[in-house]
mmCIF file of C-alpha atoms in Angstrom:
data_model
loop_
_atom_site.group_PDB
_atom_site.id
_atom_site.type_symbol
_atom_site.label_atom_id
_atom_site.label_comp_id
_atom_site.label_asym_id
_atom_site.label_seq_id
_atom_site.Cartn_x
_atom_site.Cartn_y
_atom_site.Cartn_z
ATOM 1 C CA MET N 27 109.005 90.408 -104.094
ATOM 2 C CA LYS N 28 110.522 90.950 -107.556
ATOM 3 C CA THR N 29 110.866 87.181 -107.973
ATOM 4 C CA HIS N 30 107.173 86.644 -107.210
ATOM 5 C CA ILE N 31 106.073 89.282 -109.729
ATOM 6 C CA HIS N 32 108.407 87.867 -112.380
ATOM 7 C CA LEU N 33 107.162 84.312 -111.738
ATOM 8 C CA PHE N 34 103.555 85.525 -111.868
ATOM 9 C CA SER N 35 104.239 87.221 -115.211
ATOM 10 C CA ILE N 36 105.690 84.023 -116.658
ATOM 11 C CA LEU N 37 102.753 81.917 -115.436
ATOM 12 C CA PHE N 38 100.229 84.428 -116.782
ATOM 13 C CA THR N 39 101.966 84.471 -120.179
ATOM 14 C CA LEU N 40 101.997 80.661 -120.356
ATOM 15 C CA LEU N 41 98.344 80.457 -119.365
ATOM 16 C CA PHE N 42 97.390 82.984 -122.050
ATOM 17 C CA TYR N 43 99.448 81.129 -124.689
ATOM 18 C CA PHE N 44 97.932 77.722 -123.939
ATOM 19 C CA ASN N 45 94.425 79.169 -123.791
ATOM 20 C CA THR N 46 94.769 80.717 -127.270
ATOM 21 C CA GLN N 47 96.289 77.530 -128.706
ATOM 22 C CA ALA N 48 93.741 75.193 -127.125
ATOM 23 C CA GLN N 49 91.153 73.332 -129.102
ATOM 24 C CA THR N 50 87.538 73.226 -128.091
ATOM 25 C CA VAL N 51 85.793 69.915 -127.516
ATOM 26 C CA PRO N 52 83.279 69.284 -130.311
ATOM 27 C CA MET N 53 79.595 69.301 -129.422
ATOM 28 C CA TRP N 54 77.844 67.412 -132.208
ATOM 29 C CA GLU N 55 74.650 68.847 -133.740
ATOM 30 C CA PRO N 56 72.485 66.999 -136.295
ATOM 31 C CA ILE N 57 72.734 68.030 -139.953
ATOM 32 C CA GLY N 58 69.216 68.350 -141.343
ATOM 33 C CA LEU N 59 69.295 66.113 -144.405
ATOM 34 C CA THR N 60 65.554 65.962 -145.042
ATOM 35 C CA VAL N 61 62.811 68.551 -145.319
ATOM 36 C CA THR N 62 61.648 67.549 -141.839
ATOM 37 C CA GLY N 63 65.154 68.057 -140.422
ATOM 38 C CA ASN N 64 66.007 64.379 -139.923
ATOM 39 C CA ASN N 65 69.756 63.738 -139.839
ATOM 40 C CA GLN N 66 69.598 60.145 -141.124
ATOM 41 C CA ILE N 67 69.106 58.838 -144.662
ATOM 42 C CA GLU N 68 69.353 55.169 -145.634
ATOM 43 C CA GLY N 69 71.272 54.268 -142.484
ATOM 44 C CA ILE N 70 73.760 57.162 -142.645
ATOM 45 C CA GLU N 71 73.668 59.706 -139.805
ATOM 46 C CA ALA N 72 75.214 63.144 -140.313
ATOM 47 C CA TRP N 73 76.469 65.508 -137.592
ATOM 48 C CA TYR N 74 78.457 68.743 -137.430
ATOM 49 C CA SER N 75 80.357 70.675 -134.793
ATOM 50 C CA LEU N 76 81.330 74.347 -134.786
ATOM 51 C CA SER N 77 84.689 74.538 -133.083
ATOM 52 C CA LYS N 78 88.084 76.219 -132.971
ATOM 53 C CA CYS N 79 91.456 74.693 -133.655
ATOM 54 C CA LYS N 80 94.657 76.660 -133.120
ATOM 55 C CA GLY N 81 92.675 79.895 -133.260
ATOM 56 C CA GLN N 82 90.843 79.006 -136.505
ATOM 57 C CA ALA N 83 87.040 78.781 -136.679
ATOM 58 C CA MET N 84 86.149 75.318 -137.991
ATOM 59 C CA VAL N 85 83.269 73.042 -138.861
ATOM 60 C CA TYR N 86 83.919 69.366 -138.243
ATOM 61 C CA LEU N 87 81.725 66.644 -139.712
ATOM 62 C CA LYS N 88 80.859 63.203 -138.385
ATOM 63 C CA PHE N 89 79.127 60.477 -140.378
ATOM 64 C CA VAL N 90 77.865 57.221 -138.878
ATOM 65 C CA ASN N 91 77.079 54.230 -141.084
ATOM 66 C CA THR N 92 74.569 52.015 -139.263
ATOM 67 C CA THR N 93 74.260 49.546 -142.143
ATOM 68 C CA ASN N 94 76.053 46.245 -142.774
ATOM 69 C CA SER N 95 77.707 47.463 -145.979
ATOM 70 C CA SER N 96 80.048 50.310 -146.838
ATOM 71 C CA ALA N 97 78.474 53.485 -148.170
ATOM 72 C CA THR N 98 79.678 56.247 -150.459
ATOM 73 C CA ILE N 99 78.225 59.675 -149.763
ATOM 74 C CA GLU N 100 78.499 62.943 -151.668
ATOM 75 C CA TRP N 101 77.542 66.501 -150.726
ATOM 76 C CA PHE N 102 78.310 70.216 -151.007
ATOM 77 C CA ASP N 103 79.068 72.443 -148.029
ATOM 78 C CA GLY N 104 76.596 75.134 -147.040
ATOM 79 C CA ILE N 105 76.532 77.618 -144.173
ATOM 80 C CA PHE N 106 73.305 79.196 -142.927
ATOM 81 C CA THR N 107 74.112 82.624 -141.526
ATOM 82 C CA THR N 108 72.682 84.693 -138.705
ATOM 83 C CA GLU N 109 71.293 86.958 -141.484
ATOM 84 C CA LEU N 110 69.169 83.919 -142.533
ATOM 85 C CA LYS N 111 70.988 83.399 -145.856
ATOM 86 C CA TRP N 112 72.716 80.339 -147.312
ATOM 87 C CA VAL N 113 76.350 80.592 -148.378
ATOM 88 C CA LYS N 114 76.876 77.591 -150.643
ATOM 89 C CA LYS N 115 79.831 75.877 -152.295
ATOM 90 C CA GLU N 116 78.109 74.134 -155.235
ATOM 91 C CA LYS N 117 80.612 74.126 -158.085
ATOM 92 C CA ALA N 118 81.601 70.716 -159.448
ATOM 93 C CA GLU N 119 85.077 70.997 -157.894
ATOM 94 C CA ASP N 120 83.506 71.692 -154.471
ATOM 95 C CA LYS N 121 81.710 68.330 -154.306
ATOM 96 C CA LYS N 122 82.877 66.167 -151.425
ATOM 97 C CA THR N 123 82.913 62.367 -151.441
ATOM 98 C CA LEU N 124 83.505 59.983 -148.568
ATOM 99 C CA ILE N 125 83.427 56.187 -148.207
ATOM 100 C CA ILE N 126 82.262 54.991 -144.796
ATOM 101 C CA PRO N 127 82.905 51.349 -143.868
ATOM 102 C CA ALA N 128 80.004 49.224 -142.607
ATOM 103 C CA ASN N 129 78.907 49.811 -138.998
ATOM 104 C CA SER N 130 81.457 52.553 -138.361
ATOM 105 C CA GLU N 131 81.871 56.292 -138.047
ATOM 106 C CA VAL N 132 84.178 58.815 -139.654
ATOM 107 C CA LYS N 133 84.699 62.117 -137.878
ATOM 108 C CA ALA N 134 87.123 64.993 -137.919
ATOM 109 C CA ASP N 135 88.479 67.015 -135.031
ATOM 110 C CA CYS N 136 91.502 69.204 -134.361
ATOM 111 C CA THR N 137 93.804 66.189 -133.992
ATOM 112 C CA ASN N 138 93.030 64.606 -137.387
ATOM 113 C CA ALA N 139 91.796 67.510 -139.528
ATOM 114 C CA THR N 140 94.495 67.084 -142.163
ATOM 115 C CA GLN N 141 93.837 63.344 -142.586
ATOM 116 C CA ILE N 142 90.056 63.674 -142.988
ATOM 117 C CA LYS N 143 89.918 66.730 -145.262
ATOM 118 C CA ASN N 144 86.366 66.131 -146.516
ATOM 119 C CA CYS N 145 85.106 66.329 -142.931
ATOM 120 C CA THR N 146 86.963 69.550 -142.099
ATOM 121 C CA ILE N 147 85.829 73.009 -143.165
ATOM 122 C CA PHE N 148 87.850 76.167 -142.511
ATOM 123 C CA LEU N 149 85.071 78.709 -142.040
ATOM 124 C CA ASN N 150 87.133 81.654 -143.290
ATOM 125 C CA LYS N 151 87.262 79.968 -146.732
ATOM 126 C CA ILE N 152 83.464 80.117 -146.983
ATOM 127 C CA LEU N 153 82.294 82.982 -144.822
ATOM 128 C CA THR N 154 83.640 86.229 -143.362
ATOM 129 C CA PRO N 155 83.139 87.206 -140.659
ATOM 130 C CA THR N 156 83.040 83.674 -139.337
ATOM 131 C CA GLN N 157 80.948 84.562 -136.267
ATOM 132 C CA ASN N 158 77.888 84.909 -138.551
ATOM 133 C CA VAL N 159 77.377 81.126 -138.672
ATOM 134 C CA LYS N 160 73.983 79.897 -137.559
ATOM 135 C CA ARG N 161 74.333 76.280 -138.698
ATOM 136 C CA TYR N 162 76.012 73.973 -141.221
ATOM 137 C CA GLY N 163 74.189 72.154 -144.011
ATOM 138 C CA ALA N 164 75.201 69.302 -146.310
ATOM 139 C CA LEU N 165 73.538 70.158 -149.614
ATOM 140 C CA ASN N 166 72.446 67.587 -152.225
ATOM 141 C CA PHE N 167 73.319 64.759 -149.844
#
């Protein structure tokens, strides 16, 4: 009986560890780039996903270039909170730039967050507490 309890304890501990270290699968939401909420401008689609990676609250970005030529995009990060306020990062050094090849997409997730830094936002660097996020916005896109 002691062996069964000990084995159960080990399995429970492993399950808890892997659950806290797991990443969530991104569910992509449109980024409203226009006044009407459209997420496409001049053939560039913009999406975001609120997710977790290794216990950190994250925002991942995905951009799709539907044109036949590469595109350079620029924007500032913004978070719309559950208190209905914008938290913006609009200093010159906060501007993000990305080149998207023709007919392709660039997206970040937990597996490539360090390679695609402009598409990865650590929420705790913009907003605390991080659970107050209502949606992400790309400002001055």
